[in-house]
Short mmCIF file of C-alpha atoms and ligand atoms in Angstrom, two decimals:
data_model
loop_
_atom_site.label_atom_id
_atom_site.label_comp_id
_atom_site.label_asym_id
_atom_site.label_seq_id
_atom_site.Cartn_x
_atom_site.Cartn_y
_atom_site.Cartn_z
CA UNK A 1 0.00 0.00 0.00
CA UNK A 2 1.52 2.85 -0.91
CA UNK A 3 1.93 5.77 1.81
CA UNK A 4 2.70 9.90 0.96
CA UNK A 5 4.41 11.65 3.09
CA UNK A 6 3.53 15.57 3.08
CA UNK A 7 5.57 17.94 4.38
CA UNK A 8 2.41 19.99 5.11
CA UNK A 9 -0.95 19.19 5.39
CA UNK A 10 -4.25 21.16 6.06
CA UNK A 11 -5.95 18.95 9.06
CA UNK A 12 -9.23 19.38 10.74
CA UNK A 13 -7.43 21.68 13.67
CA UNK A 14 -4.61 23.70 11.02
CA UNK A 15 -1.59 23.02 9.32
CA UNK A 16 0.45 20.07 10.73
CA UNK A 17 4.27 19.15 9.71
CA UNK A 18 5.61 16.32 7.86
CA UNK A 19 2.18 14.30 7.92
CA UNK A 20 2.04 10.70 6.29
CA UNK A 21 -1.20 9.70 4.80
CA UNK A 22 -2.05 6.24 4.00
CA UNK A 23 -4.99 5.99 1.15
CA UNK A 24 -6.99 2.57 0.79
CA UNK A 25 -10.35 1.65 -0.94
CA UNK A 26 -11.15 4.89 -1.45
CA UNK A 27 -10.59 6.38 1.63
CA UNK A 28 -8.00 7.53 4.12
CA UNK A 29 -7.27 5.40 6.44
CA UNK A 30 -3.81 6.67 8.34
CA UNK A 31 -2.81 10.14 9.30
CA UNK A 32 0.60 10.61 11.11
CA UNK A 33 1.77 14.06 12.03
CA UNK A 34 5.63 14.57 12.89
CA UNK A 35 6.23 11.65 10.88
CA UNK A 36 9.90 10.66 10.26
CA UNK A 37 10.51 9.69 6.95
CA UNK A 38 10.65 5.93 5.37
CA UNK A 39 12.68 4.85 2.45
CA UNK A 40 9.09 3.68 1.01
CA UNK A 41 7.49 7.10 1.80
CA UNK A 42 6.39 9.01 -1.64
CA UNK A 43 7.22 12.70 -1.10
CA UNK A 44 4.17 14.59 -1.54
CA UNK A 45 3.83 18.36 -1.45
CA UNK A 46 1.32 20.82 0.66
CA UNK A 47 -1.89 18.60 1.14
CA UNK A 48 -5.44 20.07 1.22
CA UNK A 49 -8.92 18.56 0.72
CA UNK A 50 -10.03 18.95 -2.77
CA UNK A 51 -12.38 21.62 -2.86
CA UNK A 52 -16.23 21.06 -4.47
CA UNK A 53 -16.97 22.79 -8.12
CA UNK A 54 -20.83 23.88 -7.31
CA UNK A 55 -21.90 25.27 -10.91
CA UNK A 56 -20.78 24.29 -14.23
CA UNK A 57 -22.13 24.55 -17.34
CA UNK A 58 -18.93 22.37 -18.75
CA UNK A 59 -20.21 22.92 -22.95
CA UNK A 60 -19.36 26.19 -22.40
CA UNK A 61 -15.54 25.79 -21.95
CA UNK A 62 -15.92 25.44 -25.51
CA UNK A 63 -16.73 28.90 -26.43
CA UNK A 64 -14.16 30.69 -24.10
CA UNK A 65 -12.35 33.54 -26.12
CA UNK A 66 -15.04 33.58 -28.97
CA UNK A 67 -17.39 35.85 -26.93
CA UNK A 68 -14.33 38.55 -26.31
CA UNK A 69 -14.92 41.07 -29.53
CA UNK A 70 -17.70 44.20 -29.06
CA UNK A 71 -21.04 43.35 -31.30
CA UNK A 72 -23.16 45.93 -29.72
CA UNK A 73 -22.78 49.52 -28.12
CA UNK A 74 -23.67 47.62 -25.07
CA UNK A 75 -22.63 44.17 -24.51
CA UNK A 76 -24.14 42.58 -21.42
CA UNK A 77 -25.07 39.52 -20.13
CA UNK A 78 -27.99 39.07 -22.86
CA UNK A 79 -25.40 39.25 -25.84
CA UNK A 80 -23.59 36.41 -24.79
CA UNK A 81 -26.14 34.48 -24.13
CA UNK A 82 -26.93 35.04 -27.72
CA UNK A 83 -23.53 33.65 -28.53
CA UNK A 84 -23.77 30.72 -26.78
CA UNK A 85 -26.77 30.22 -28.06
CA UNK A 86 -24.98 30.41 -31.68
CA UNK A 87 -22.47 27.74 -30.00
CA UNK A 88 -24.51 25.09 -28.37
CA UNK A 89 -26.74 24.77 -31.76
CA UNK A 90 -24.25 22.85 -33.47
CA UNK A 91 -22.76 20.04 -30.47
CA UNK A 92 -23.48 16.51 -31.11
CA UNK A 93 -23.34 14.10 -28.09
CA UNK A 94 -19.58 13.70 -29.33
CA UNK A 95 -18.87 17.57 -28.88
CA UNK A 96 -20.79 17.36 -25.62
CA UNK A 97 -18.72 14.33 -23.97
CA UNK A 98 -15.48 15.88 -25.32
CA UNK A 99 -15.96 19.20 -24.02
CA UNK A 100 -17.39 18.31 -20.87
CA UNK A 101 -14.33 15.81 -20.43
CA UNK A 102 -11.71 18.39 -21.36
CA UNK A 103 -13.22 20.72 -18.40
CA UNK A 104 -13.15 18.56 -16.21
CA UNK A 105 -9.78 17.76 -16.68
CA UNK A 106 -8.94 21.38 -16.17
CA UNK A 107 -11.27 21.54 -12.93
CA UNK A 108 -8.63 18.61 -11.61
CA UNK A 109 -5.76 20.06 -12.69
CA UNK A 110 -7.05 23.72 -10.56
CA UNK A 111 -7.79 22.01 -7.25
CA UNK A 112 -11.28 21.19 -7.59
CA UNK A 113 -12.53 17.15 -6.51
CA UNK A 114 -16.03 17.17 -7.36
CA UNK A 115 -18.29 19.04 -10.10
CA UNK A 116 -21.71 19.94 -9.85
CA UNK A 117 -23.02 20.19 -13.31
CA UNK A 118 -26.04 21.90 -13.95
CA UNK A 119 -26.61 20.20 -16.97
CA UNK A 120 -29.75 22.07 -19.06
CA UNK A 121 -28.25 21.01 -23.03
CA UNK A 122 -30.60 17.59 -23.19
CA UNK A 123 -32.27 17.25 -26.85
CA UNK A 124 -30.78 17.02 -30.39
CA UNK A 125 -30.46 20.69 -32.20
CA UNK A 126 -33.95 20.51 -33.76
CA UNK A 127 -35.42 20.12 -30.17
CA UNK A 128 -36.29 16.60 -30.03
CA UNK A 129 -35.73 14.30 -27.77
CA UNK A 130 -32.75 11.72 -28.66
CA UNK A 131 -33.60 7.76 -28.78
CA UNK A 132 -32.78 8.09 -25.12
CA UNK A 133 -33.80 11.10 -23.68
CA UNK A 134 -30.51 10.81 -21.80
CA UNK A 135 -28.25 10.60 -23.87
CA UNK A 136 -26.24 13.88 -22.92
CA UNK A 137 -26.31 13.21 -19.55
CA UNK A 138 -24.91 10.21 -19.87
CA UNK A 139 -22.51 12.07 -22.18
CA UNK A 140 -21.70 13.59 -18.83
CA UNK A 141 -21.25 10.83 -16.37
CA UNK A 142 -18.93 9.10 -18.94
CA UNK A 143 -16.80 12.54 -19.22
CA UNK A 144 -17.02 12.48 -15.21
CA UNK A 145 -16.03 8.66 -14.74
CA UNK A 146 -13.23 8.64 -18.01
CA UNK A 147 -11.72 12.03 -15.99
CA UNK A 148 -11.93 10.87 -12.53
CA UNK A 149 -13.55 13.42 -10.94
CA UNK A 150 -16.48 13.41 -8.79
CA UNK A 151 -19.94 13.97 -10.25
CA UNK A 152 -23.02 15.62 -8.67
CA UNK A 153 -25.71 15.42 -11.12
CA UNK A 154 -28.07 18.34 -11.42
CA UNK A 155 -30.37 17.85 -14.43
CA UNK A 156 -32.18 21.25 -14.98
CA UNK A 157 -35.42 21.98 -15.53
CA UNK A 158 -36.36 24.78 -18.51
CA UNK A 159 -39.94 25.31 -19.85
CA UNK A 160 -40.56 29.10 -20.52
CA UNK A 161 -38.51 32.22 -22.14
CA UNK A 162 -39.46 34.57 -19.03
CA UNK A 163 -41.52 35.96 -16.54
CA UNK A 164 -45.36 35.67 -17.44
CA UNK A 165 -44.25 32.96 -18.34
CA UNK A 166 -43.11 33.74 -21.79
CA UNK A 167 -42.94 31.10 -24.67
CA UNK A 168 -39.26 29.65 -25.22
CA UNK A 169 -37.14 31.19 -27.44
CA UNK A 170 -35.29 29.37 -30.96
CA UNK A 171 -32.38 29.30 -29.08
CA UNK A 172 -33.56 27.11 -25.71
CA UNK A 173 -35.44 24.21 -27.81
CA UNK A 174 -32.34 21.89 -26.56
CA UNK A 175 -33.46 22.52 -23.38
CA UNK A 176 -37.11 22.50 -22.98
CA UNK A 177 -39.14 19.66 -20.76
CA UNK A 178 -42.73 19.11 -19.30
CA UNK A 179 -43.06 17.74 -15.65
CA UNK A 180 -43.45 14.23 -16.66
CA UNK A 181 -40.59 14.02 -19.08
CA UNK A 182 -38.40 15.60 -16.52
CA UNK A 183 -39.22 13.19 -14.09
CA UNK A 184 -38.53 10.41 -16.59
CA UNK A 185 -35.14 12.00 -17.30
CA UNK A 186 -34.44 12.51 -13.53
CA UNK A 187 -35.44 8.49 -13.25
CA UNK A 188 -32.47 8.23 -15.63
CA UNK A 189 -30.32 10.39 -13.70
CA UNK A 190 -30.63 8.74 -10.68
CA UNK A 191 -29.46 5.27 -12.54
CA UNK A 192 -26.16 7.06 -14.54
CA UNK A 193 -25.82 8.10 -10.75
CA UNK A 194 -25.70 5.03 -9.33
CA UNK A 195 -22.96 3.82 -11.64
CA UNK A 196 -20.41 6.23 -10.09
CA UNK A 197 -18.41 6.13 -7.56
CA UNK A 198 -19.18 8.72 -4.69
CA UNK A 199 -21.78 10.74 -7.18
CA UNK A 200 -24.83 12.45 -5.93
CA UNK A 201 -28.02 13.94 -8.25
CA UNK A 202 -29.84 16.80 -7.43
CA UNK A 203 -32.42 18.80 -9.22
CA UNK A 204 -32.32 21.94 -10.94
CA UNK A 205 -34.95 24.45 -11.80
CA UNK A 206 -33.17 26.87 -14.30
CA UNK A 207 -34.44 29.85 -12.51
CA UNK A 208 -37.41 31.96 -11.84
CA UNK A 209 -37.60 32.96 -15.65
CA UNK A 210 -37.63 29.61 -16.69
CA UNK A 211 -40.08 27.94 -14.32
CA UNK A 212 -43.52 28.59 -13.25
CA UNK A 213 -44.72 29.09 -9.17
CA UNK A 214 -46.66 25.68 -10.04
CA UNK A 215 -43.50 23.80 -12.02
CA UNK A 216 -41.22 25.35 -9.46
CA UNK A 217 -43.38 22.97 -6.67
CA UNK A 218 -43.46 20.10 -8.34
CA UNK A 219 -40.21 20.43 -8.70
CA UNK A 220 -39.27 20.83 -5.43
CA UNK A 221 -41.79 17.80 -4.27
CA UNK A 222 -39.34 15.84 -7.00
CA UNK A 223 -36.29 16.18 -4.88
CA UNK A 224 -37.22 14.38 -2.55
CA UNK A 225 -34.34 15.65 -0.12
CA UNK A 226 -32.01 16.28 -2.27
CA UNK A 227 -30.16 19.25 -3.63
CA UNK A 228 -31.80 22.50 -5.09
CA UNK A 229 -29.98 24.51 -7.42
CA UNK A 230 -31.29 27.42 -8.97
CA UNK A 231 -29.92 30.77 -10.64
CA UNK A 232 -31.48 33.53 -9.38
CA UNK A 233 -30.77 37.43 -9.64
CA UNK A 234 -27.99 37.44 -11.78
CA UNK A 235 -29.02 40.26 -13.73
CA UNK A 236 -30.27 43.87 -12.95
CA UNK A 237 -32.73 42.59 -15.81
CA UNK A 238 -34.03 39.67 -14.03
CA UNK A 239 -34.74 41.88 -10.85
CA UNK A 240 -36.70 44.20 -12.92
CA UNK A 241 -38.52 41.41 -14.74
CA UNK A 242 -39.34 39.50 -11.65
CA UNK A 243 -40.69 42.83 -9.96
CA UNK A 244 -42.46 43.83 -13.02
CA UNK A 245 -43.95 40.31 -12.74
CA UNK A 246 -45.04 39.86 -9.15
CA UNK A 247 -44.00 43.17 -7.67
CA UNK A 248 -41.40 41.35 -5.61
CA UNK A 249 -37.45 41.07 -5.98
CA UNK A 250 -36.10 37.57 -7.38
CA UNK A 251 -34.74 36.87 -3.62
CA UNK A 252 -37.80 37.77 -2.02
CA UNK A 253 -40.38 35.57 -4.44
CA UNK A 254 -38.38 32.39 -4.11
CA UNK A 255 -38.47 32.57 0.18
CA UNK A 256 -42.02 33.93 0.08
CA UNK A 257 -42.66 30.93 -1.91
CA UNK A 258 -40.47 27.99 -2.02
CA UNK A 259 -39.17 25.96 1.26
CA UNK A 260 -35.66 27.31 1.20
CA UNK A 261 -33.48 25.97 3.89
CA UNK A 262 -29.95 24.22 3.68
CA UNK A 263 -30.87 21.65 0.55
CA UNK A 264 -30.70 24.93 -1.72
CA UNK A 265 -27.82 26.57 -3.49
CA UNK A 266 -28.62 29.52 -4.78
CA UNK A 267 -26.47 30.40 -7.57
CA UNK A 268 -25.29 33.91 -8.09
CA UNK A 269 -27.61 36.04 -6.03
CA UNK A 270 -25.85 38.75 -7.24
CA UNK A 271 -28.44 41.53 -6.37
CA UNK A 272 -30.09 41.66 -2.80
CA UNK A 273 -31.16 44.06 -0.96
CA UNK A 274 -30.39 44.54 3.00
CA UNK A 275 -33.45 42.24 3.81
CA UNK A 276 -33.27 39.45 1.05
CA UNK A 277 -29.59 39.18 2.84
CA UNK A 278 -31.05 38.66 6.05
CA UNK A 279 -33.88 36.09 5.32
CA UNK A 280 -31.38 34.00 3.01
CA UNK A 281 -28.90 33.62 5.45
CA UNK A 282 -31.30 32.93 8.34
CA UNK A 283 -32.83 30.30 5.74
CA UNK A 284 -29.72 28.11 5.83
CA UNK A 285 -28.91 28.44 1.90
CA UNK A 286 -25.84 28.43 0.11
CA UNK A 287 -24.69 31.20 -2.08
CA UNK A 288 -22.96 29.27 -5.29
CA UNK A 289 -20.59 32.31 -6.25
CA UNK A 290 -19.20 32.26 -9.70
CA UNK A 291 -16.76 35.43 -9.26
CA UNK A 292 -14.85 35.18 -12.50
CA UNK A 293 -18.47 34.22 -14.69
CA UNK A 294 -19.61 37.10 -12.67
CA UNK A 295 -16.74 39.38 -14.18
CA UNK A 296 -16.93 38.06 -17.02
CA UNK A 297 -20.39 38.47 -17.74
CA UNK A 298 -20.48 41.48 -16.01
CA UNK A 299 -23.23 40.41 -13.91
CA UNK A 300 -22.42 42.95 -10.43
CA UNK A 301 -20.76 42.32 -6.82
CA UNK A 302 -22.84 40.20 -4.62
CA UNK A 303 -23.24 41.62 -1.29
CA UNK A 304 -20.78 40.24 0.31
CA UNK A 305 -20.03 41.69 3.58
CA UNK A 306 -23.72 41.96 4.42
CA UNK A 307 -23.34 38.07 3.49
CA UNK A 308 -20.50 37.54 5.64
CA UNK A 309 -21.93 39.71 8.25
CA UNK A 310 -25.53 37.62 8.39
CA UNK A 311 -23.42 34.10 8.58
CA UNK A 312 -24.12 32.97 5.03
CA UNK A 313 -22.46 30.03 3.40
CA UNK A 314 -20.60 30.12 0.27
CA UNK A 315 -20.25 28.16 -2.56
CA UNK A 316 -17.62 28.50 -5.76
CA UNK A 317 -18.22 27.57 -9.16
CA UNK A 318 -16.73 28.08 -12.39
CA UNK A 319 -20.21 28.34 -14.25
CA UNK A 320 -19.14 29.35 -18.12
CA UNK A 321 -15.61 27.93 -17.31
CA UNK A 322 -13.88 30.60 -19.60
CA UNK A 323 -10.87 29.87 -16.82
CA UNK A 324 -10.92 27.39 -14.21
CA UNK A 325 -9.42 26.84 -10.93
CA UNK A 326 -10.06 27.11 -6.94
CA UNK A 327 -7.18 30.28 -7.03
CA UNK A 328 -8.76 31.66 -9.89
CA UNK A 329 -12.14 31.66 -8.10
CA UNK A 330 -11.57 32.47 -4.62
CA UNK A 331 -9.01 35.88 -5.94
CA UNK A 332 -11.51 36.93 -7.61
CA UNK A 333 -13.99 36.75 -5.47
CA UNK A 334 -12.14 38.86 -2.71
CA UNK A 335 -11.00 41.12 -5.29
CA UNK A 336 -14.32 42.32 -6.47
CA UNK A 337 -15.65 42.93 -2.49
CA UNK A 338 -11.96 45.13 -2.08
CA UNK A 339 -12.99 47.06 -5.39
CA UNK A 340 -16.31 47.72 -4.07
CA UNK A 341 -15.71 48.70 -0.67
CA UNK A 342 -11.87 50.08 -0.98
CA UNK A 343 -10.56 47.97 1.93
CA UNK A 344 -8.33 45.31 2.02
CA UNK A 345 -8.96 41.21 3.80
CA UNK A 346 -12.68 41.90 3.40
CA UNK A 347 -13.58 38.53 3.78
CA UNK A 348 -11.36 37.46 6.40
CA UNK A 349 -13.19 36.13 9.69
CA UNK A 350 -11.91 38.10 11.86
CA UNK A 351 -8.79 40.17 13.41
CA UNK A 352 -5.67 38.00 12.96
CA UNK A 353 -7.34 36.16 10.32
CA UNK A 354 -6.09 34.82 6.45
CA UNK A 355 -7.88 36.01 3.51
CA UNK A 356 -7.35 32.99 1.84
CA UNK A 357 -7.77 30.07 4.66
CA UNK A 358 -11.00 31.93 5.51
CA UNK A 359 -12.04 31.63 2.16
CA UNK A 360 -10.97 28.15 1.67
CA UNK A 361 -12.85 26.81 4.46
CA UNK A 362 -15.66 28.15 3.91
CA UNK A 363 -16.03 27.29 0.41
CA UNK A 364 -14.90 23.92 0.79
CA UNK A 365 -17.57 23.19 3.22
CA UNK A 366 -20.40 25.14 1.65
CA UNK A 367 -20.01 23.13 -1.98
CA UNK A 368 -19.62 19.41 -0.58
CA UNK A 369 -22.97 20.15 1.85
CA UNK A 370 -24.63 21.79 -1.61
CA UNK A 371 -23.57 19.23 -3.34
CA UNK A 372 -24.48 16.56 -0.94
CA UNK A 373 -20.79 14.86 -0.61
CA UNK A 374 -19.27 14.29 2.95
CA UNK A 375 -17.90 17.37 4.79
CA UNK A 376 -13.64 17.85 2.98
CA UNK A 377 -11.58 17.28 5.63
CA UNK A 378 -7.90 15.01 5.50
CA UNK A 379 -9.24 12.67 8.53
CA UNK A 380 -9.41 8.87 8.81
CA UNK A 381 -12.17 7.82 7.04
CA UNK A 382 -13.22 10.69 4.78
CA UNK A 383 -12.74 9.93 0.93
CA UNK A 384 -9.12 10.26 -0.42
CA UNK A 385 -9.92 13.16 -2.47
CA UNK A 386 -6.50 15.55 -2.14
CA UNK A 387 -5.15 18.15 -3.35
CA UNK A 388 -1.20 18.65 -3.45
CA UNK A 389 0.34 22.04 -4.21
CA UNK A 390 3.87 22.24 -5.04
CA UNK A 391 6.25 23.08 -2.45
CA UNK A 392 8.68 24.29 -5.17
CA UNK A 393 6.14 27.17 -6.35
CA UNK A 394 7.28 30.87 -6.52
CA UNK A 395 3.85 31.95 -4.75
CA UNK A 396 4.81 29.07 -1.86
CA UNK A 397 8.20 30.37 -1.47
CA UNK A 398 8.00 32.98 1.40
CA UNK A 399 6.64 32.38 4.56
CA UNK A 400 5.83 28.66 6.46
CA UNK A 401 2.07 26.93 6.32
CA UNK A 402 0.12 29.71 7.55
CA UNK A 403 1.32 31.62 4.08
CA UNK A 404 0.32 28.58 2.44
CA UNK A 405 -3.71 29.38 1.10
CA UNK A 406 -2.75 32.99 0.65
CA UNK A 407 0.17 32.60 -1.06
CA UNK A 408 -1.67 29.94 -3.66
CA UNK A 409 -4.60 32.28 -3.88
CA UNK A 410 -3.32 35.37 -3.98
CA UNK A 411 -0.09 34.95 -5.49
CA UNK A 412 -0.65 31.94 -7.91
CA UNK A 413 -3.13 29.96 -10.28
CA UNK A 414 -3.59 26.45 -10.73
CA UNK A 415 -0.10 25.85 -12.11
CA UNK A 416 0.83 25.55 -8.11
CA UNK A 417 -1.19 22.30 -7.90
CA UNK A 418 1.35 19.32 -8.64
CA UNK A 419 -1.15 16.14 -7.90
CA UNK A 420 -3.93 15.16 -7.19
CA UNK A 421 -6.19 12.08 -6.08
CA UNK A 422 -9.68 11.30 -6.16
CA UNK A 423 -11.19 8.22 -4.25
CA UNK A 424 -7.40 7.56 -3.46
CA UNK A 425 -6.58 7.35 -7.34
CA UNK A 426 -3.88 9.43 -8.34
CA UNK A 427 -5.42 11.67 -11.40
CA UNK A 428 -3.19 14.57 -11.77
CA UNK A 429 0.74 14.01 -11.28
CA UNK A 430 3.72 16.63 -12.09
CA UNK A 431 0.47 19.23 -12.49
CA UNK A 432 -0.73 17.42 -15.39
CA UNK A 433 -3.77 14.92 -15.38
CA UNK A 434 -2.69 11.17 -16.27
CA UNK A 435 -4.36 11.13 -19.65
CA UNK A 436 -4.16 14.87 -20.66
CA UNK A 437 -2.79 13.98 -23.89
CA UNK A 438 -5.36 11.75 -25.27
CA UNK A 439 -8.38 14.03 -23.65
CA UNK A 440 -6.94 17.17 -25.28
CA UNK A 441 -6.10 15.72 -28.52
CA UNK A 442 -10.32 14.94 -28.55
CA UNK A 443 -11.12 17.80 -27.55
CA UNK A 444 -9.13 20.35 -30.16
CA UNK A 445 -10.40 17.71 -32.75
CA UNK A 446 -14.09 18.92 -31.62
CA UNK A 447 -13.34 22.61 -30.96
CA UNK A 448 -11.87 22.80 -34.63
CA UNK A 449 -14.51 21.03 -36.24
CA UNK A 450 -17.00 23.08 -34.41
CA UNK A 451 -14.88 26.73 -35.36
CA UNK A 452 -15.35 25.12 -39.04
CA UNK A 453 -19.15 24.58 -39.49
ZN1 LIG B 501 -25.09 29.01 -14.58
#
């Protein structure tokens, strides 16, 4: 059996020296601090628990840089979406699978264990259904399970255009269900679930445009206990719509009218006011943050020391996956509540506290619970799922293990993670995942036949 030696790792009570772990079946099962070293040690790095990916969209790492050039005075939010409507049109399950796998290859390779992928692309490009009306979620689980990286499941539910509710548009056919197929395709889920090891399904109504009050409680009497993921004031738009609509704010509707407590993950909430803040957080939901879709899009800064104030959980995901990576994330996350309130540490917890092991923490815990995976944490008898950055990075180089998270955060990217195991499986080695070559080679195959059509 072989055994790692560390010569720092994150445990449950802080950073420990020169800790041996020993990974079997799956799981850890030894975890020596102060150990002294044995010729049959492997020398391992800075060990954390891999951190949860709580929203992903993982087509959509196919379109990053072909959104980047001006095509109206105003580019928002809405003209991308155009785009990627352009983009998803063409896929084929191939395109899907290859895509899907190369992300998640990336997502391993930034420090991220487990993806939650709120998977809404479901029917052929003319809107029908395929032979099996699961076909590209199973496109999905076999990216997940030929990568290596945990899957939660979150097939989403789409059936209008807008508040009203409005009819579809061209561009969402691929999406587009009734109750009873859903439930069918959720059936289906549950059973490409099943075949994974350590996977979890949830369910996913798209968002308040998308759904009806009366779709949105079936939906919810669907889950049956599981997850709830739902987008939900993104956009300044969406606010106005959803006031327009029922004279209350996106925030406000879904806890006047949903059961929101800690089974939902509320992705983006982007714009609350002072009260929505309050209720949320008293509610028990996570926040799924997407800081650099957020950016990217330019969607707005979520509240977040009113957040932070109020005790809400966090969540990170990388949503459009235009770059990927825990650092990547978690920077820019900070970064955009020190632009907005011109102070510095704004999320720390306290006096005395790190930035980025504040950050960490929270986030780590936050996406396994709204992802329903066991609480991260390098202990005997949690799930080998680590994370080793390189003790030989610049960013790593000043300071000792209390530098570490800031210095990775802060100072580097995902080049800093060196390897990586899932279930106890060694998937990423050196920084590079164990079959990069033959994923990548698929994938630029697909993204050039795609650029060609
Ligand atoms: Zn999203």
């Amino acid at each position: 059996m072989p055994t790692h030696l560390f010569k720092h790792a994150l445990l449950p009570d802080g950073w420990a020296d020169s800790v041996r772990i020993v990974m079997s079946g799956g799981k850890i099962v030894s975890v020596e601090a102060g150990a002294v070293r044995r010729p049959d040690d492997c020398a391992g790095g800075y060990a954390l628990s891999g951190m949860a990916n709580v929203h992903s969209h993982a087509f959509q790492r196919g379109m990053a840089g072909l959104a980047e050039r001006r095509r109206h005075g105003e580019d928002s939010f809405w003209s991308w979406r155009e785009i990627m409507y352009w983009f998803l049109d063409r896929m084929t399950p191939e395109d899907v699978e290859a895509i899907a796998a190369q992300a998640f290859m990336e997502m391993l390779q930034g420090g991220f264990t487990r993806v939650g992928e709120f998977h809404y692309l479901h029917h052929a490009p003319d809107g029908t259904a395929y032979d099996d009306p699961a076909e590209l979620s199973s496109r999905i689980a076999s990216a997940a399970d030929t990568v290596g990286i945990r899957l939660t499941l979150l097939p989403c539910f789409y059936a209008h255009g807008d508040f009203g509710p409005q009819p579809a548009l061209g561009g969402q056919r691929r999406f587009l269900h009734g109750l009873d197929a859903y439930a069918s395709l959720l059936d289906r889920c549950a059973g490409l679930v099943r075949g994974l090891d350590g996977a979890a399904l949830g369910i996913a109504p798209h968002s308040l445009r998308a759904v009806t009050p009366s779709e949105l409680d079936a939906l919810v009497a669907l889950a049956d206990g599981r997850p709830i993921h739902i987008h939900v004031a993104e956009q300044t738009r969406e606010v106005e719509g959803c006031l327009g609509w029922s004279g209350r704010r996106p925030v406000d509707w879904l806890l006047d009218h949903a059961p929101v407590d800690h089974r939902w993950c509320l992705i983006h909430a982007t714009h609350m006011d002072a009260s929505e803040v309050g209720r949320l957080a008293a509610a028990g939901a996570t926040i799924g943050l997407c800081p650099v879709t957020e950016a990217s899009l330019g969607d707005g800064i979520f509240p977040g020391t009113a957040w932070r104030d109020a005790g809400g959980r966090i969540a990170i995901g990388t949503d459009c996956n235009v770059a990927i990576g825990v650092a990547e994330e978690l920077r820019q996350l900070e970064y955009a509540q020190r632009l907005a309130t011109r102070r510095r540490n704004v999320m720390a917890s306290g006096l005395g506290a790190s930035t980025g092991e504040t950050l960490f923490a929270a986030a780590a815990a936050g996406g396994a619970s709204a992802l329903d995976a066991p609480a991260p944490a390098i202990r005997v008898g949690s799930p080998a799922d680590i994370v080793a950055l390189d003790p030989d990075a610049a960013c790593l180089a000043a300071g000792g293990p209390a530098t570490i998270l800031d210095g990775w955060l802060f100072g580097g990217d995902r080049s800093a993670v060196r390897d990586v195991w899932v279930g106890g499986r060694q998937v990423v080695a050196e920084g590079r995942h164990c079959q990069a070559a033959a994923i990548r080679a698929v994938y630029v195959r697909c993204a050039r036949r795609l650029a060609a059509l």
